[in-house]
Amino acid sequence: MITIPTLDDIRDAAEKIKPYIHKTPVMTCQSINRMAGAEIFFKCENLQKVGAFKIRGASNAVFSLTEQQCQKGVATHSSGNHAAALALAARLRNIEAVIVMPKTAPLVKKEAVKRSGAKIVLSEPTQKDREKTLEQVAGEKGMTIIHSYDNPKVIAGQGTSALELLSQAPNLDIVIAPVSGGGLLSGTSIAVKGVSPETQVWGAEPEAANDAYLSLKSGKLVRCDNPQTIADGLRMSLSERTFSIIRKNVTDIITVNEEEIISSMRLVWERMKIIIEPSSAVPVAAVLKNKKNFSGKRIGIIISGGNVDLDRLPWMKQNS
Amino acid sequence: MITIPTLDDIRDAAEKIKPYIHKTPVMTCQSINRMAGAEIFFKCENLQKVGAFKIRGASNAVFSLTEQQCQKGVATHSSGNHAAALALAARLRNIEAVIVMPKTAPLVKKEAVKRSGAKIVLSEPTQKDREKTLEQVAGEKGMTIIHSYDNPKVIAGQGTSALELLSQAPNLDIVIAPVSGGGLLSGTSIAVKGVSPETQVWGAEPEAANDAYLSLKSGKLVRCDNPQTIADGLRMSLSERTFSIIRKNVTDIITVNEEEIISSMRLVWERMKIIIEPSSAVPVAAVLKNKKNFSGKRIGIIISGGNVDLDRLPWMKQNS
């Protein structure tokens, strides 16, 4: 048995989290439209609280806890944005939070977690060690583990971004989101297929972390352990739950290489004057690369976040 | 005789340029509000066309030309944003534009001008050589010179940003804008004093280019030639026209040092996820530094632009 959220769950989540999140703007950019030969609507979750869509799922999960669960607190492991999101959601509900973070997480993401008052426990960067450390820590205190994507409340929360997008930019032909563990893409696909069944949902993934692409092609769940990509938010693998949702709803997944990610990230910074993290550049690169599928279309892109270590920008690497 | 625009001129400009510009959003940031102890409304001209407020003044000037003037084209000298703005405005009216740029202008600004199809002529970075080169170039072809700030149409256009701000964020106690040649601050002050006389208007200026501060203190026009500041948009000096407007309308001018500019710029990037150029960080630094004057107030800040050379970020200098 796997619990899968429905459009109603996403609508309930939207009501529940409304006081705690921003309704983020949808931006457009004529020069990028010209390059893509399409009309792109950027749903700016980089301008969301904690700088990422993750506060949507985390706050839906935390504000769905029973009073008894609240007394023990919450815990998770996360490479960054879910960490900061859960820390903030816990603070908003005035409960304790412990975050297991890989040693390799960007400084800016560790600081965001600390600012929210959560406790950080460091682990090795492998998915295995992150999970083991989390189970230890949470087990000791009886804390509720809020998984960053393999959780129906989290998935429902992440879907609220697409729900907003569909009302802000109606009649989209395609919605495209980055895919890591699949929480955002799953929630997005349920929202889009529920509200506008004729709108296609696509995923975008780094070539270097292409587990979702491989899973969709082969029809069975493939995992990548500790993949190396500049898109530090996209290093997780699908779960059975997110895979089953994505298989059902998603037309296809496009992979892009590191160079395409970096140049798309820089393009958005330069032309739109907004800060997006490498993970958010992945669907932008996918649209620019696949004119065959996207030309002439009205396309919504979920810009997932804007948390970047400003001392280590990817285009600086060559020079330092 | 000096022609000074009125509130009506600014309202006329707003109508005239409406088809060619964005109505830019006003953003807020809780964590910066906490740091400042004030409620700040950021008027995001970095999200404006050409990435700066300058398109407002340039398009008002260009669309006010006679047909006869249009046949000869327009010319200007500018360190960057006015250059790109005039180039775009000229393209929109389908007339020729020549831009005299200092050799030292950031690459990103030169490229923006080229993208708009204007012709670039390079000069030495001194104000004197820039003016001399411009007069030569424009004189040969009989082009209309559109000065970047000492022009009533330009000043009226720049004032339209504050006009929008006042309707987007009513009941402001203070509006603060950066000051270079004073076009933005003049236009802003006329709009604010016209619409809401009790609202104060302040200027913010780099210590290293403090001609407006010195002019206001001494009561007579002081010039800085080729000042060295990271705020590359704020290196010009007031004209008689802008000085007379600022003297009348502006409460005071705050100066900030280079370190304060850089740290405020980085703060906005990190917390708000928007790209602002060093010049735009100057009023932010001024508010953070002067709690005495600004604490508890509702403050509008004109974020003047977002054109930054992403290969040369100020906080990178120490490392390279």
XYZ file of C-alpha atoms in Angstrom:
640
model
C 0.000 0.000 0.000
C 1.340 3.394 -0.964
C -0.558 6.557 -0.016
C -0.783 8.975 -2.939
C -2.167 12.479 -2.435
C -5.014 13.754 -4.605
C -5.905 17.178 -5.992
C -8.134 17.668 -2.936
C -5.169 17.012 -0.640
C -3.238 19.688 -2.521
C -6.134 22.113 -2.181
C -6.347 21.353 1.554
C -2.605 21.895 1.846
C -2.903 25.251 0.089
C -5.463 26.397 2.690
C -3.425 25.055 5.600
C -0.103 26.632 4.656
C -1.468 29.930 3.353
C -0.518 31.923 6.501
C 3.069 30.665 6.429
C 4.146 31.026 2.799
C 4.370 33.641 0.050
C 2.165 33.488 -3.016
C 5.172 33.771 -5.296
C 5.078 35.873 -8.474
C 5.136 34.524 -12.014
C 7.718 36.303 -14.156
C 8.278 36.450 -17.895
C 11.305 37.466 -19.974
C 11.037 38.529 -23.585
C 14.646 37.803 -24.487
C 14.526 34.263 -23.091
C 11.196 33.735 -24.861
C 12.890 34.726 -28.114
C 15.729 32.277 -27.494
C 13.330 29.451 -26.671
C 10.804 30.284 -29.365
C 8.151 29.788 -26.686
C 6.241 31.741 -24.057
C 7.673 30.849 -20.656
C 6.070 31.582 -17.280
C 8.597 31.347 -14.446
C 6.948 30.428 -11.125
C 9.435 32.040 -8.761
C 9.814 29.767 -5.741
C 13.295 31.258 -5.365
C 11.376 34.227 -3.925
C 9.555 31.897 -1.510
C 10.318 31.843 2.244
C 13.658 30.106 2.912
C 14.351 30.721 -0.792
C 12.725 27.505 -2.049
C 9.405 25.676 -2.641
C 10.338 23.276 0.180
C 8.565 25.394 2.819
C 5.287 24.358 1.165
C 5.697 20.651 1.838
C 7.433 21.088 5.185
C 4.790 23.401 6.584
C 1.965 21.175 5.344
C 3.609 18.207 7.125
C 4.345 20.096 10.349
C 0.902 21.712 10.614
C -0.675 18.272 10.060
C 1.028 16.774 13.170
C -0.991 15.815 16.240
C -0.329 17.678 19.505
C 1.312 14.528 20.860
C 3.715 14.351 17.892
C 4.499 18.034 18.351
C 5.789 17.405 21.879
C 8.534 15.104 20.536
C 9.533 17.326 17.631
C 10.534 16.554 14.044
C 13.701 15.409 12.271
C 14.904 14.967 8.716
C 17.943 14.619 6.492
C 18.372 17.057 3.653
C 21.040 18.535 1.419
C 19.713 21.957 2.223
C 16.421 23.505 1.225
C 14.134 20.964 2.921
C 16.361 21.385 5.976
C 15.828 25.125 6.186
C 12.154 24.656 5.374
C 11.526 22.106 8.115
C 13.492 24.235 10.570
C 11.304 27.238 9.802
C 8.046 25.258 9.835
C 8.993 23.797 13.234
C 9.781 27.244 14.592
C 6.442 28.551 13.308
C 4.678 25.771 15.204
C 7.068 26.230 18.130
C 8.369 22.640 18.170
C 11.851 21.148 18.204
C 13.659 20.189 14.941
C 16.849 18.221 14.273
C 18.343 18.272 10.777
C 20.874 15.721 9.502
C 22.937 17.456 6.809
C 25.695 16.048 4.585
C 29.094 17.574 5.402
C 29.268 18.766 1.797
C 26.146 20.982 1.932
C 26.753 24.633 0.914
C 27.512 26.981 3.793
C 24.599 29.270 2.875
C 22.198 26.357 3.405
C 23.694 25.428 6.781
C 23.411 29.033 7.909
C 19.781 29.266 6.846
C 19.020 26.217 9.027
C 20.840 27.708 11.989
C 19.017 31.021 11.615
C 15.738 29.165 12.052
C 16.926 27.721 15.357
C 17.071 24.021 14.422
C 19.845 21.679 15.580
C 22.215 20.355 12.866
C 23.815 16.864 12.943
C 26.390 16.266 10.177
C 26.662 12.992 8.208
C 28.608 11.558 5.276
C 27.125 12.665 1.936
C 25.899 9.177 0.905
C 22.163 8.585 1.007
C 22.814 5.497 3.181
C 24.734 7.320 5.885
C 22.294 10.208 5.880
C 19.395 7.818 6.502
C 21.274 5.849 9.170
C 22.256 8.978 11.082
C 18.707 10.278 10.917
C 17.203 7.047 12.255
C 19.639 7.114 15.157
C 18.940 10.715 16.065
C 15.165 10.568 15.651
C 14.918 7.166 17.316
C 16.555 8.380 20.527
C 14.027 11.157 21.018
C 10.941 9.641 19.403
C 10.831 12.457 16.875
C 8.620 12.292 13.793
C 10.705 11.939 10.648
C 9.534 14.268 7.875
C 11.094 12.837 4.737
C 12.038 15.462 2.186
C 9.939 13.864 -0.565
C 8.676 10.373 0.295
C 5.759 11.685 2.353
C 2.199 12.332 1.098
C 1.830 15.552 3.133
C 5.095 16.855 1.708
C 4.091 15.922 -1.844
C 0.698 17.611 -1.408
C 2.421 20.749 -0.110
C 4.850 20.875 -3.035
C 1.897 20.617 -5.432
C 0.510 23.945 -4.199
C 3.059 25.864 -6.257
C 1.689 24.454 -9.526
C -1.846 25.081 -8.255
C -0.994 28.783 -7.918
C 0.826 28.827 -11.249
C -2.215 27.456 -13.087
C -4.352 30.315 -11.778
C -1.674 32.958 -12.423
C -0.883 31.758 -15.978
C -3.913 29.945 -17.406
C -3.993 27.709 -20.487
C -0.472 26.348 -20.220
C 0.451 23.672 -22.748
C 3.246 22.283 -20.590
C 4.488 22.529 -17.010
C 8.065 21.477 -16.351
C 9.784 20.962 -13.006
C 13.180 19.657 -11.901
C 13.285 16.132 -10.471
C 15.423 14.821 -7.636
C 13.538 12.549 -5.233
C 10.398 13.498 -7.125
C 8.391 15.296 -4.440
C 8.049 18.504 -6.438
C 7.433 16.762 -9.762
C 4.879 14.386 -8.193
C 2.941 17.135 -6.469
C 3.141 19.309 -9.576
C 1.857 16.510 -11.791
C -1.110 15.744 -9.513
C -2.067 19.428 -9.381
C -1.719 19.947 -13.138
C -3.461 16.739 -14.216
C -6.253 17.432 -11.710
C -6.921 21.009 -12.742
C -6.032 20.881 -16.435
C -5.799 17.295 -17.747
C -4.768 18.358 -21.233
C -1.671 20.183 -19.958
C 1.461 18.036 -20.210
C 3.865 17.652 -17.298
C 7.558 17.134 -18.006
C 10.524 16.569 -15.721
C 14.075 17.899 -16.116
C 17.110 16.225 -14.593
C 20.911 16.516 -14.682
C 22.519 13.885 -16.946
C 24.870 13.164 -14.044
C 21.941 12.238 -11.757
C 19.553 10.715 -14.277
C 17.845 8.088 -12.093
C 14.346 9.365 -12.864
C 15.086 9.342 -16.598
C 16.422 5.784 -16.389
C 13.526 4.681 -14.195
C 10.955 6.031 -16.625
C 12.705 4.459 -19.618
C 13.196 1.030 -18.019
C 9.896 0.952 -16.148
C 11.590 0.046 -12.881
C 13.071 2.095 -10.083
C 16.766 2.944 -10.653
C 18.855 4.717 -7.997
C 21.977 6.905 -8.277
C 24.043 7.017 -5.101
C 25.937 10.236 -4.411
C 25.882 11.555 -8.012
C 28.190 14.482 -8.851
C 26.324 17.428 -10.308
C 26.455 21.177 -9.790
C 22.682 20.967 -9.196
C 23.098 20.195 -5.500
C 19.343 20.030 -4.930
C 18.901 17.198 -7.456
C 21.094 14.440 -6.069
C 18.378 12.210 -4.572
C 16.650 9.255 -6.240
C 12.934 8.559 -6.708
C 11.025 6.485 -4.154
C 8.425 3.839 -5.049
C 5.778 6.454 -4.217
C 7.102 9.294 -6.358
C 8.003 6.882 -9.177
C 4.452 5.544 -9.311
C 3.028 9.091 -9.505
C 5.532 10.255 -12.113
C 5.035 7.145 -14.293
C 1.339 7.847 -14.402
C 1.373 11.610 -14.983
C 4.625 12.704 -16.586
C 5.053 12.756 -20.381
C 8.848 12.551 -20.374
C 12.022 13.546 -18.576
C 14.727 15.595 -20.307
C 18.320 15.411 -19.153
C 20.813 18.270 -19.474
C 24.551 18.369 -18.948
C 26.518 20.458 -16.449
C 27.519 23.076 -19.002
C 23.906 23.576 -20.057
C 22.876 23.957 -16.418
C 25.518 26.586 -15.710
C 24.864 28.613 -18.849
C 21.089 28.589 -18.264
C 21.601 29.645 -14.658
C 23.760 32.531 -15.758
C 21.292 33.474 -18.490
C 18.480 33.827 -15.946
C 20.686 35.878 -13.605
C 21.712 38.204 -16.415
C 18.419 38.637 -18.210
C 15.889 38.347 -15.373
C 17.993 39.764 -12.496
C 16.832 37.033 -10.163
C 19.039 34.591 -8.316
C 18.270 30.970 -9.077
C 20.213 27.962 -7.865
C 21.666 25.437 -10.337
C 18.766 23.005 -9.740
C 16.327 25.647 -10.983
C 18.321 26.118 -14.165
C 17.788 22.475 -15.131
C 14.246 22.903 -16.551
C 15.291 26.189 -18.188
C 18.125 24.357 -19.947
C 15.703 21.585 -20.916
C 13.346 24.054 -22.611
C 16.162 25.863 -24.436
C 17.587 22.546 -25.622
C 14.394 20.890 -26.867
C 12.825 23.332 -29.264
C 11.368 20.361 -31.121
C 8.976 19.646 -28.238
C 8.482 23.112 -26.810
C 8.546 25.592 -29.701
C 5.462 27.819 -29.894
C 4.092 26.499 -26.599
C 2.962 28.229 -23.394
C 5.259 26.688 -20.806
C 5.242 26.990 -17.019
C 8.593 26.357 -15.310
C 8.793 25.814 -11.575
C 11.868 27.776 -10.457
C 12.549 25.670 -7.399
C 14.919 27.831 -5.369
C 17.548 30.540 -5.094
C 19.960 29.386 -2.414
C 23.455 29.756 -3.793
C 26.800 30.123 -2.076
C 27.787 33.522 -3.478
C 31.467 32.787 -2.866
C 31.347 29.733 -5.131
C 29.493 30.557 -8.300
C 29.830 27.843 -10.953
C 31.186 30.174 -13.655
C 33.915 31.322 -11.266
C 35.458 27.862 -10.982
C 37.515 28.168 -14.139
C 39.146 31.340 -12.818
C 40.028 30.338 -9.269
C 16.307 80.040 -17.118
C 16.220 76.387 -16.122
C 13.266 74.208 -17.108
C 12.079 72.080 -14.200
C 9.456 69.377 -14.731
C 6.291 69.338 -12.622
C 4.108 66.540 -11.261
C 1.931 66.930 -14.363
C 4.964 66.372 -16.585
C 5.671 63.164 -14.685
C 2.055 62.034 -15.078
C 2.241 62.801 -18.818
C 5.489 60.845 -19.018
C 3.873 57.871 -17.272
C 1.132 57.795 -19.936
C 3.587 58.234 -22.793
C 6.021 55.492 -21.781
C 3.455 52.984 -20.515
C 3.610 50.772 -23.639
C 7.402 50.533 -23.492
C 8.197 49.812 -19.842
C 7.331 47.332 -17.096
C 5.289 48.360 -14.087
C 7.896 46.932 -11.731
C 6.925 45.062 -8.570
C 7.434 46.307 -5.017
C 9.069 43.673 -2.831
C 9.460 43.345 0.925
C 11.806 41.241 3.054
C 11.070 40.394 6.661
C 14.655 39.674 7.647
C 15.952 42.972 6.253
C 13.045 44.767 7.952
C 14.162 43.215 11.239
C 17.743 44.368 10.677
C 16.632 47.901 9.815
C 13.918 48.127 12.453
C 11.734 49.594 9.719
C 9.274 48.531 7.039
C 11.002 48.760 3.670
C 9.324 48.685 0.253
C 11.795 47.918 -2.516
C 10.716 49.375 -5.864
C 12.437 46.917 -8.183
C 13.723 48.835 -11.184
C 16.352 46.111 -11.488
C 13.469 44.108 -12.977
C 12.753 46.948 -15.421
C 13.545 46.666 -19.151
C 17.315 46.971 -19.747
C 17.626 46.161 -16.024
C 17.359 49.763 -14.807
C 15.005 52.735 -14.282
C 16.845 54.559 -17.077
C 14.450 53.289 -19.756
C 11.791 55.517 -18.174
C 13.640 58.774 -18.839
C 15.116 57.672 -22.137
C 11.801 56.549 -23.597
C 10.061 59.725 -22.426
C 12.750 61.790 -24.158
C 12.749 59.748 -27.374
C 8.972 59.598 -27.703
C 8.839 63.371 -27.176
C 11.044 64.079 -30.230
C 9.623 65.721 -33.356
C 9.574 63.738 -36.600
C 12.339 65.978 -37.905
C 14.553 65.231 -34.896
C 13.856 61.533 -35.358
C 15.355 61.598 -38.845
C 18.751 62.666 -37.450
C 18.773 60.232 -34.536
C 19.915 60.585 -30.929
C 23.233 60.407 -29.096
C 24.439 60.379 -25.499
C 27.339 59.532 -23.241
C 26.717 57.131 -20.381
C 28.576 54.743 -18.117
C 26.035 52.109 -18.924
C 22.377 51.986 -17.988
C 21.296 55.186 -19.741
C 23.249 53.930 -22.738
C 21.295 50.679 -22.956
C 18.081 52.540 -22.234
C 18.539 55.116 -24.978
C 19.586 52.375 -27.396
C 16.385 50.458 -26.680
C 14.160 53.556 -26.778
C 15.667 54.501 -30.148
C 15.066 51.011 -31.493
C 11.470 51.129 -30.289
C 10.955 54.369 -32.217
C 13.041 52.981 -35.088
C 15.614 55.788 -35.100
C 19.414 55.810 -35.058
C 21.386 56.018 -31.768
C 25.074 56.595 -31.035
C 26.370 55.993 -27.508
C 29.665 57.360 -26.181
C 30.838 54.980 -23.434
C 33.883 55.211 -21.156
C 36.442 52.486 -21.892
C 36.057 51.347 -18.288
C 32.313 50.519 -18.491
C 31.424 46.947 -17.439
C 31.263 44.441 -20.290
C 27.677 43.497 -19.450
C 26.613 47.110 -20.041
C 28.423 47.336 -23.374
C 26.779 44.111 -24.496
C 23.327 45.338 -23.524
C 23.859 48.407 -25.724
C 25.031 46.299 -28.644
C 22.042 43.963 -28.303
C 19.763 46.952 -28.821
C 21.490 47.795 -32.090
C 23.041 51.158 -31.173
C 26.512 52.224 -32.276
C 29.162 52.549 -29.514
C 31.993 55.128 -29.547
C 34.542 54.712 -26.723
C 36.022 57.635 -24.763
C 38.322 58.221 -21.791
C 36.462 57.802 -18.477
C 36.662 61.499 -17.471
C 33.468 63.520 -17.662
C 35.301 66.066 -19.795
C 36.424 63.622 -22.468
C 33.049 61.926 -22.518
C 31.319 65.247 -23.199
C 33.865 66.299 -25.811
C 33.589 63.023 -27.715
C 29.813 63.204 -27.624
C 29.715 66.746 -28.986
C 31.980 65.731 -31.846
C 29.962 62.672 -32.767
C 26.531 64.295 -32.429
C 27.659 67.514 -34.103
C 28.761 65.732 -37.266
C 25.357 64.160 -37.824
C 23.062 66.769 -36.262
C 21.827 64.199 -33.735
C 19.790 65.243 -30.698
C 21.798 64.788 -27.535
C 19.754 63.127 -24.792
C 21.684 63.850 -21.616
C 21.486 61.086 -19.031
C 20.122 63.391 -16.335
C 20.321 67.103 -17.230
C 17.172 67.012 -19.347
C 13.618 67.813 -18.174
C 12.063 64.967 -20.200
C 14.530 62.506 -18.712
C 13.898 63.785 -15.183
C 10.131 63.542 -15.700
C 10.518 59.970 -16.949
C 12.648 58.928 -13.986
C 9.988 60.329 -11.648
C 7.437 57.800 -12.914
C 8.994 55.049 -10.809
C 8.213 56.902 -7.564
C 4.734 57.694 -8.925
C 4.091 53.949 -9.248
C 5.684 53.232 -5.873
C 3.370 55.676 -4.100
C 0.328 53.871 -5.464
C 1.752 50.389 -4.755
C 2.868 51.216 -1.189
C 0.753 54.073 0.172
C 1.482 56.199 3.255
C 5.253 56.080 3.060
C 7.099 58.201 5.621
C 10.242 58.383 3.525
C 11.375 57.649 -0.029
C 15.095 57.238 -0.606
C 16.942 57.010 -3.922
C 20.602 56.893 -4.932
C 22.113 60.083 -6.362
C 24.647 60.443 -9.155
C 23.833 63.243 -11.592
C 20.536 63.604 -9.766
C 18.044 62.700 -12.497
C 16.445 59.907 -10.509
C 16.486 61.767 -7.208
C 15.086 64.944 -8.824
C 12.258 63.144 -10.585
C 11.538 61.086 -7.484
C 11.393 64.185 -5.302
C 9.012 66.022 -7.641
C 6.690 63.001 -7.791
C 6.746 62.408 -4.033
C 6.346 66.052 -2.983
C 3.577 66.494 -5.546
C 1.535 63.453 -4.547
C 2.335 63.251 -0.829
C 3.917 66.470 0.482
C 4.382 65.120 4.008
C 6.547 62.225 2.783
C 10.260 62.979 3.103
C 12.683 62.385 0.244
C 16.281 61.439 1.040
C 19.279 60.783 -1.169
C 22.018 58.201 -0.709
C 25.499 58.543 -2.147
C 28.896 56.812 -1.972
C 31.343 58.627 0.320
C 33.846 58.362 -2.521
C 31.554 60.328 -4.877
C 29.891 62.696 -2.409
C 29.391 65.742 -4.616
C 25.647 65.940 -3.929
C 26.248 65.685 -0.187
C 28.867 68.477 -0.350
C 26.674 70.588 -2.618
C 23.730 70.343 -0.248
C 25.887 71.165 2.793
C 27.697 74.106 1.211
C 24.731 75.446 -0.731
C 26.716 75.612 -3.947
C 27.357 73.122 -6.715
C 30.408 70.922 -6.068
C 31.694 68.451 -8.702
C 33.735 65.224 -8.360
C 35.658 64.301 -11.493
C 36.178 60.579 -12.130
C 35.545 59.417 -8.532
C 36.522 55.834 -7.653
C 33.619 53.843 -6.235
C 32.306 50.325 -6.757
C 28.927 51.985 -7.427
C 29.691 52.505 -11.105
C 26.296 54.110 -11.761
C 26.932 56.902 -9.251
C 30.055 58.583 -10.584
C 28.456 61.670 -12.135
C 27.958 65.083 -10.522
C 24.795 67.182 -10.134
C 23.903 69.812 -12.717
C 22.494 73.262 -11.874
C 19.068 71.885 -12.777
C 19.136 68.766 -10.604
C 20.847 70.659 -7.771
C 18.100 73.262 -7.701
C 15.386 70.560 -7.553
C 17.197 68.534 -4.881
C 17.904 71.621 -2.711
C 14.218 72.396 -2.689
C 12.781 68.913 -2.110
C 15.330 66.655 -0.436
C 15.609 66.460 3.364
C 19.164 65.190 3.446
C 21.762 63.015 1.714
C 23.423 60.093 3.505
C 26.837 58.861 2.425
C 28.020 55.257 2.809
C 31.449 53.712 2.367
C 32.501 51.008 -0.084
C 32.352 48.218 2.472
C 28.805 49.169 3.444
C 27.787 49.193 -0.215
C 29.210 45.742 -0.867
C 27.753 44.135 2.249
C 24.302 45.619 1.584
C 24.436 44.424 -2.011
C 25.288 40.927 -0.875
C 22.583 41.037 1.801
C 19.908 41.791 -0.803
C 21.206 39.034 -3.100
C 21.183 36.489 -0.276
C 17.940 37.383 1.437
C 15.784 38.616 -1.442
C 17.236 36.489 -4.283
C 17.273 39.443 -6.630
C 20.296 40.824 -8.430
C 20.977 44.472 -7.664
C 23.960 46.479 -8.818
C 26.237 48.256 -6.328
C 24.527 51.611 -6.975
C 21.213 50.137 -5.793
C 22.797 48.943 -2.563
C 23.691 52.522 -1.607
C 20.232 53.509 -0.272
C 19.893 50.086 1.387
C 23.171 50.682 3.214
C 21.996 54.184 4.130
C 18.831 52.839 5.775
C 20.684 50.090 7.651
C 23.259 52.603 8.888
C 20.934 55.383 10.051
C 18.473 53.758 12.413
C 18.261 57.071 14.230
C 16.385 58.642 11.307
C 14.621 55.621 9.863
C 13.646 53.338 12.746
C 9.948 52.486 12.876
C 9.263 54.212 9.550
C 7.628 53.041 6.308
C 10.398 53.540 3.777
C 10.344 53.243 -0.004
C 13.708 52.516 -1.648
C 14.190 52.909 -5.383
C 16.283 49.902 -6.425
C 17.793 51.555 -9.447
C 19.200 48.628 -11.431
C 20.561 45.106 -11.655
C 23.293 45.230 -14.282
C 26.333 43.548 -12.823
C 29.320 41.890 -14.470
C 28.868 38.375 -13.055
C 32.564 37.625 -13.582
C 33.590 40.505 -11.307
C 31.501 40.475 -8.185
C 32.807 42.840 -5.517
C 33.083 40.197 -2.798
C 35.192 38.040 -5.108
C 37.994 40.590 -5.300
C 39.664 39.485 -2.099
C 39.925 35.923 -3.409
C 41.276 36.492 -6.885
